[in-house]
Coordinates of N, CA and C in Angstrom, one line a residue:
X1 N -14.7 -8.3 -7.5 CA -14.2 -7.0 -7.2 C -13.8 -6.3 -8.5
X2 N -13.9 -5.0 -8.4 CA -13.4 -4.1 -9.5 C -11.9 -4.2 -9.7
X3 N -11.4 -4.2 -10.9 CA -10.0 -4.3 -11.1 C -9.4 -3.0 -10.6
X4 N -8.3 -3.1 -9.9 CA -7.7 -1.9 -9.3 C -7.1 -0.9 -10.3
X5 N -6.9 -1.4 -11.5 CA -6.4 -0.5 -12.6 C -7.4 0.5 -13.0
X6 N -8.7 0.3 -12.6 CA -9.8 1.3 -12.9 C -9.9 2.5 -12.0
X7 N -9.0 2.5 -11.0 CA -9.1 3.6 -10.0 C -8.1 4.7 -10.2
X8 N -8.6 5.9 -9.8 CA -7.7 7.1 -9.9 C -7.4 7.5 -8.4
X9 N -6.2 7.9 -8.2 CA -5.7 8.3 -6.8 C -4.9 9.6 -7.0
X10 N -4.6 10.2 -5.8 CA -3.8 11.4 -5.8 C -2.4 11.0 -5.2
X11 N -1.4 11.5 -5.9 CA 0.0 11.3 -5.4 C 0.2 12.1 -4.1
X12 N 1.2 11.8 -3.4 CA 1.5 12.6 -2.2 C 1.8 14.1 -2.5
X13 N 2.1 14.4 -3.8 CA 2.3 15.7 -4.2 C 1.0 16.4 -4.8
X14 N -0.1 15.6 -4.8 CA -1.4 16.2 -5.2 C -1.8 16.0 -6.6
X15 N -1.0 15.3 -7.4 CA -1.3 15.0 -8.8 C -2.2 13.8 -8.9
X16 N -3.1 13.9 -9.9 CA -4.0 12.7 -10.2 C -3.1 11.6 -10.9
X17 N -3.4 10.4 -10.5 CA -2.7 9.3 -11.1 C -3.7 8.1 -11.3
X18 N -3.6 7.5 -12.5 CA -4.5 6.3 -12.7 C -3.7 5.1 -12.3
X19 N -4.3 4.2 -11.6 CA -3.6 3.0 -11.3 C -3.4 2.1 -12.5
X20 N -4.0 2.5 -13.6 CA -3.8 1.8 -14.9 C -2.3 1.9 -15.3
X21 N -1.6 3.0 -14.8 CA -0.2 3.2 -15.0 C 0.6 2.0 -14.5
X22 N 0.0 1.2 -13.7 CA 0.8 0.0 -13.1 C 0.4 -1.3 -13.8
X23 N -0.3 -1.2 -14.9 CA -0.6 -2.5 -15.6 C 0.7 -3.2 -15.9
X24 N 0.7 -4.5 -15.7 CA 1.9 -5.3 -16.0 C 2.9 -5.4 -14.8
X25 N 2.5 -4.7 -13.7 CA 3.4 -4.8 -12.5 C 2.6 -5.5 -11.3
X26 N 3.3 -6.3 -10.6 CA 2.7 -6.8 -9.3 C 2.8 -5.7 -8.3
X27 N 1.8 -5.6 -7.4 CA 1.8 -4.5 -6.5 C 1.5 -5.0 -5.0
X28 N 2.0 -4.2 -4.1 CA 1.6 -4.3 -2.7 C 1.0 -2.9 -2.4
X29 N -0.3 -2.9 -2.0 CA -0.9 -1.7 -1.6 C -1.1 -1.7 -0.1
X30 N -0.5 -0.7 0.6 CA -0.4 -0.8 2.0 C -0.8 0.6 2.6
X31 N -1.7 0.5 3.7 CA -2.0 1.7 4.4 C -0.9 1.9 5.5
X32 N -0.3 3.1 5.5 CA 0.9 3.4 6.3 C 0.6 4.5 7.3
X33 N 1.4 4.6 8.3 CA 1.4 5.6 9.3 C 2.8 5.9 9.9
X34 N 3.0 7.2 10.2 CA 4.3 7.6 10.6 C 4.6 7.5 12.1
X35 N 3.5 7.3 12.9 CA 3.7 7.3 14.4 C 3.2 6.0 15.0
X36 N 3.4 4.9 14.3 CA 2.9 3.6 14.7 C 4.0 2.7 15.2
X37 N 3.8 1.8 16.0 CA 4.8 0.8 16.4 C 5.3 0.0 15.2
X38 N 4.5 0.0 14.2 CA 4.8 -0.8 13.0 C 5.5 0.1 11.9
X39 N 5.7 1.4 12.2 CA 6.3 2.3 11.2 C 7.6 1.8 10.7
X40 N 8.5 1.1 11.5 CA 9.7 0.5 10.9 C 9.5 -0.4 9.7
X41 N 8.3 -0.8 9.5 CA 8.0 -1.7 8.3 C 8.3 -0.9 7.0
X42 N 8.3 0.5 7.1 CA 8.7 1.2 5.9 C 10.1 0.7 5.3
X43 N 11.0 0.4 6.2 CA 12.3 -0.1 5.8 C 12.2 -1.4 5.0
X44 N 11.4 -2.3 5.5 CA 11.2 -3.6 4.9 C 10.5 -3.4 3.5
X45 N 9.5 -2.5 3.5 CA 8.8 -2.3 2.2 C 9.8 -1.6 1.2
X46 N 10.6 -0.7 1.6 CA 11.6 -0.2 0.7 C 12.6 -1.2 0.2
X47 N 13.0 -2.2 1.1 CA 13.8 -3.3 0.7 C 13.2 -4.1 -0.4
X48 N 11.9 -4.4 -0.2 CA 11.1 -5.1 -1.3 C 11.1 -4.4 -2.6
X49 N 10.9 -3.1 -2.5 CA 10.9 -2.2 -3.7 C 12.2 -2.3 -4.4
X50 N 13.3 -2.2 -3.7 CA 14.6 -2.2 -4.3 C 14.9 -3.6 -4.9
X51 N 14.5 -4.7 -4.2 CA 14.8 -6.0 -4.7 C 14.0 -6.4 -5.8
X52 N 12.7 -6.2 -5.7 CA 11.7 -6.7 -6.8 C 11.3 -5.7 -7.8
X53 N 11.6 -4.4 -7.5 CA 11.2 -3.4 -8.5 C 11.6 -3.6 -9.9
X54 N 12.9 -4.0 -10.1 CA 13.4 -4.3 -11.5 C 12.7 -5.4 -12.2
X55 N 12.0 -6.3 -11.4 CA 11.3 -7.4 -12.0 C 9.8 -7.1 -12.3
X56 N 9.4 -5.8 -12.2 CA 8.0 -5.5 -12.4 C 7.2 -5.5 -11.2
X57 N 7.6 -4.9 -10.1 CA 6.9 -4.8 -8.9 C 6.9 -3.4 -8.3
X58 N 5.9 -3.1 -7.6 CA 5.8 -1.7 -7.0 C 5.1 -1.8 -5.6
X59 N 5.6 -1.1 -4.7 CA 4.9 -0.8 -3.4 C 4.2 0.5 -3.6
X60 N 2.9 0.5 -3.2 CA 2.1 1.8 -3.2 C 1.7 2.1 -1.8
X61 N 2.2 3.2 -1.2 CA 1.9 3.5 0.2 C 0.8 4.6 0.3
X62 N -0.2 4.3 1.1 CA -1.4 5.2 1.3 C -1.5 5.5 2.8
X63 N -1.0 6.7 3.2 CA -1.1 7.2 4.6 C -2.6 7.2 5.0
X64 N -2.9 6.8 6.2 CA -4.2 6.8 6.8 C -4.1 7.2 8.3
X65 N -5.1 7.9 8.8 CA -5.1 8.3 10.2 C -6.2 7.7 11.0
X66 N -6.8 6.6 10.6 CA -7.9 6.0 11.3 C -7.5 5.3 12.6
X67 N -6.3 4.9 12.7 CA -5.9 4.0 13.8 C -5.0 4.7 14.8
X68 N -5.6 5.1 15.9 CA -4.8 5.8 16.9 C -4.3 7.1 16.5
X69 N -4.9 7.7 15.5 CA -4.5 9.1 15.0 C -2.9 9.1 14.8
X70 N -2.4 8.0 14.2 CA -1.0 7.8 14.1 C -0.4 8.4 12.8
X71 N -1.2 9.1 12.0 CA -0.8 9.7 10.8 C -1.4 11.1 10.7
X72 N -1.1 12.0 11.7 CA -1.8 13.3 11.8 C -1.3 14.3 10.8
X73 N -0.1 14.1 10.2 CA 0.5 15.2 9.4 C -0.1 15.4 8.1
X74 N 0.3 16.5 7.5 CA -0.1 16.9 6.1 C 0.7 15.9 5.1
X75 N 0.2 15.9 3.9 CA 0.9 15.1 2.9 C 2.4 15.5 2.8
X76 N 2.7 16.8 2.8 CA 4.1 17.3 2.8 C 4.9 16.8 3.9
X77 N 4.3 16.8 5.1 CA 5.0 16.4 6.3 C 5.3 14.9 6.2
X78 N 4.3 14.1 5.7 CA 4.5 12.7 5.6 C 5.6 12.4 4.6
X79 N 5.6 13.1 3.5 CA 6.6 12.9 2.4 C 8.0 13.1 3.0
X80 N 8.1 14.2 3.7 CA 9.4 14.5 4.4 C 9.8 13.5 5.3
X81 N 8.9 13.0 6.2 CA 9.2 12.0 7.1 C 9.7 10.7 6.4
X82 N 9.0 10.3 5.4 CA 9.3 9.0 4.7 C 10.7 9.1 4.0
X83 N 11.0 10.3 3.4 CA 12.3 10.4 2.7 C 13.4 10.6 3.7
X84 N 13.2 11.3 4.8 CA 14.4 11.5 5.7 C 14.6 10.4 6.7
X85 N 13.5 9.7 7.1 CA 13.6 8.7 8.1 C 13.8 7.3 7.5
X86 N 13.3 7.0 6.3 CA 13.4 5.7 5.7 C 13.9 5.7 4.3
X87 N 14.2 6.8 3.7 CA 14.7 6.9 2.3 C 13.7 6.2 1.4
X88 N 12.5 6.4 1.6 CA 11.4 5.8 0.8 C 11.5 6.2 -0.7
X89 N 11.6 5.3 -1.6 CA 11.6 5.6 -3.0 C 10.3 5.1 -3.7
X90 N 9.6 4.2 -3.0 CA 8.4 3.7 -3.6 C 7.3 4.8 -3.6
X91 N 6.3 4.6 -4.5 CA 5.3 5.6 -4.7 C 4.4 5.8 -3.4
X92 N 4.2 7.0 -3.0 CA 3.4 7.4 -1.9 C 2.2 8.3 -2.4
X93 N 1.1 8.1 -1.8 CA -0.1 8.8 -2.2 C -0.6 9.7 -1.1
X94 N -1.6 10.5 -1.5 CA -2.2 11.4 -0.5 C -3.0 10.6 0.5
X95 N -3.1 11.2 1.7 CA -3.7 10.6 2.8 C -5.2 10.2 2.5
X96 N -5.6 9.0 2.8 CA -7.0 8.5 2.5 C -7.6 8.0 3.7
X97 N -8.9 7.8 3.6 CA -9.6 7.0 4.7 C -9.7 5.6 4.2
X98 N -9.4 4.6 5.0 CA -9.4 3.2 4.6 C -10.5 2.4 5.3
X99 N -11.4 3.1 6.0 CA -12.6 2.4 6.6 C -13.6 3.5 7.0
X100 N -14.8 3.0 7.1 CA -15.9 3.9 7.6 C -16.4 4.9 6.6
X101 N -17.1 5.9 7.2 CA -17.6 7.0 6.3 C -16.5 7.7 5.6
X102 N -16.7 7.9 4.3 CA -15.7 8.6 3.5 C -14.5 7.7 3.1
X103 N -14.7 6.4 3.2 CA -13.6 5.5 2.7 C -13.3 5.7 1.3
X104 N -12.0 5.7 0.9 CA -11.6 5.9 -0.4 C -12.1 4.8 -1.3
X105 N -12.6 5.1 -2.5 CA -13.1 4.0 -3.4 C -12.2 2.8 -3.6
X106 N -10.9 3.1 -3.7 CA -9.9 2.0 -3.8 C -10.0 1.1 -2.6
X107 N -10.0 1.6 -1.4 CA -10.0 0.8 -0.2 C -11.4 0.2 0.0
X108 N -12.5 0.8 -0.5 CA -13.8 0.2 -0.4 C -13.8 -1.1 -1.3
X109 N -13.1 -1.0 -2.4 CA -13.1 -2.2 -3.3 C -12.2 -3.2 -2.7
X110 N -11.0 -2.8 -2.2 CA -10.1 -3.8 -1.6 C -10.7 -4.5 -0.4
X111 N -11.4 -3.8 0.5 CA -12.0 -4.4 1.7 C -13.3 -5.1 1.3
X112 N -13.9 -4.8 0.2 CA -15.1 -5.5 -0.3 C -14.8 -6.7 -1.1
X113 N -13.6 -7.0 -1.4 CA -13.2 -8.2 -2.2 C -13.7 -9.5 -1.5
X114 N -14.4 -10.3 -2.3 CA -15.0 -11.6 -1.8 C -14.0 -12.5 -1.0
X115 N -12.8 -12.6 -1.6 CA -11.9 -13.6 -1.0 C -10.9 -12.9 0.0
X116 N -10.5 -11.7 -0.3 CA -9.4 -11.1 0.5 C -9.9 -9.9 1.3
X117 N -11.2 -9.6 1.3 CA -11.8 -8.4 1.9 C -11.9 -8.5 3.4
X118 N -12.7 -7.6 3.9 CA -12.9 -7.4 5.3 C -12.3 -6.1 5.8
X119 N -12.8 -5.6 6.8 CA -12.4 -4.3 7.3 C -10.9 -4.3 7.7
X120 N -10.2 -3.2 7.4 CA -8.8 -3.1 7.8 C -8.8 -2.7 9.3
X121 N -8.0 -3.4 10.1 CA -8.0 -3.3 11.5 C -6.9 -2.5 12.1
X122 N -5.8 -2.2 11.3 CA -4.7 -1.4 11.8 C -3.9 -1.0 10.6
X123 N -2.8 -0.2 10.9 CA -1.9 0.3 9.9 C -1.1 -0.9 9.4
X124 N -0.6 -0.7 8.2 CA 0.3 -1.6 7.5 C -0.3 -2.9 7.1
X125 N -1.6 -2.8 6.7 CA -2.3 -4.0 6.1 C -1.8 -4.0 4.6
X126 N -1.5 -5.2 4.1 CA -0.9 -5.3 2.8 C -1.8 -6.1 1.9
X127 N -2.2 -5.5 0.7 CA -2.9 -6.2 -0.3 C -2.0 -6.5 -1.4
X128 N -1.9 -7.7 -1.8 CA -1.1 -8.1 -3.0 C -1.9 -8.2 -4.2
X129 N -1.5 -7.5 -5.3 CA -2.2 -7.4 -6.5 C -1.3 -8.0 -7.6
X130 N -2.0 -8.8 -8.5 CA -1.2 -9.3 -9.6 C -1.0 -8.3 -10.8
X131 N -0.3 -8.7 -11.8 CA 0.0 -7.8 -12.9 C -1.2 -7.4 -13.7
X132 N -2.3 -8.2 -13.6 CA -3.6 -7.9 -14.3 C -4.5 -7.0 -13.4
X133 N -4.1 -6.6 -12.2 CA -4.9 -5.8 -11.3 C -5.9 -6.5 -10.4
X134 N -5.7 -7.8 -10.2 CA -6.6 -8.5 -9.3 C -5.9 -8.7 -8.0
X135 N -6.7 -8.6 -6.9 CA -6.2 -8.9 -5.6 C -6.0 -10.4 -5.4
X136 N -4.8 -10.8 -5.1 CA -4.5 -12.2 -4.9 C -4.0 -12.6 -3.5
X137 N -3.9 -11.6 -2.6 CA -3.5 -12.0 -1.3 C -3.7 -10.8 -0.4
X138 N -3.8 -11.1 0.9 CA -3.9 -10.0 1.9 C -3.0 -10.5 3.1
X139 N -2.2 -9.6 3.6 CA -1.4 -9.9 4.7 C -1.6 -8.8 5.8
X140 N -1.9 -9.3 7.0 CA -2.2 -8.5 8.1 C -1.0 -7.7 8.6
X141 N -1.3 -6.6 9.4 CA -0.2 -5.7 9.8 C 1.0 -6.4 10.5
X142 N 0.8 -7.4 11.3 CA 1.9 -8.0 12.0 C 2.8 -8.8 11.1
X143 N 2.4 -9.1 9.8 CA 3.3 -9.8 8.9 C 4.3 -8.8 8.3
X144 N 5.5 -9.0 8.7 CA 6.6 -8.1 8.3 C 6.9 -8.3 6.8
X145 N 7.4 -7.3 6.2 CA 7.8 -7.4 4.8 C 8.8 -8.5 4.5
X146 N 9.6 -8.8 5.5 CA 10.6 -9.9 5.3 C 10.1 -11.3 5.5
X147 N 8.8 -11.4 5.9 CA 8.2 -12.7 6.2 C 8.3 -13.6 4.9
X148 N 8.8 -14.8 5.1 CA 9.0 -15.7 4.0 C 7.8 -16.0 3.2
X149 N 6.6 -16.2 3.8 CA 5.4 -16.4 3.1 C 5.0 -15.2 2.3
X150 N 5.2 -14.0 2.8 CA 4.8 -12.8 2.1 C 5.8 -12.7 0.9
X151 N 7.0 -12.9 1.1 CA 8.0 -12.8 0.0 C 7.7 -13.8 -1.1
X152 N 7.4 -15.1 -0.7 CA 7.0 -16.1 -1.7 C 5.8 -15.7 -2.5
X153 N 4.8 -15.1 -1.8 CA 3.6 -14.7 -2.5 C 3.9 -13.6 -3.6
X154 N 4.8 -12.7 -3.2 CA 5.2 -11.7 -4.2 C 5.9 -12.3 -5.3
X155 N 6.8 -13.2 -5.1 CA 7.6 -13.8 -6.2 C 6.7 -14.6 -7.1
X156 N 5.6 -15.2 -6.6 CA 4.6 -15.9 -7.5 C 3.9 -15.0 -8.4
X157 N 3.7 -13.7 -8.0 CA 3.0 -12.8 -8.9 C 3.9 -12.2 -10.0
X158 N 5.2 -12.4 -9.8 CA 6.2 -11.9 -10.8 C 6.5 -12.9 -11.9
X159 N 6.0 -14.1 -11.8 CA 6.3 -15.1 -12.8 C 5.5 -14.8 -14.1

């Protein structure tokens, strides 16, 4: 798989950002949605950001509308929802396609990964990336951010 540090993305405010800016940090890349039964995971993701952020960790949220049209808003509406409903401080990005025609190149690479790939089936799929930009784990939507196995995997990337 291509190193994720080689990708360019757009922030939720529309600015270009290189994922190379995250070199040296462990990451969780997650496709998010505001009107999903799993939306409360925003709170758990924010808790992870606050706990592990000072140790070189970042959550990267990518809104997507492929599943049940549960992220229909504009980037500005999504940003407002995240800040007012969950006080999200982790980095959020512009809405992307995470499967099918028009899939964002980052998600094409993530889902094409030999070991951790495969089509994303729902919102809040979490890809764990090490400090060098390699995907080292994938956690399905039903795995809560507080899940002990998920937390342990994050901690291992911080060593």
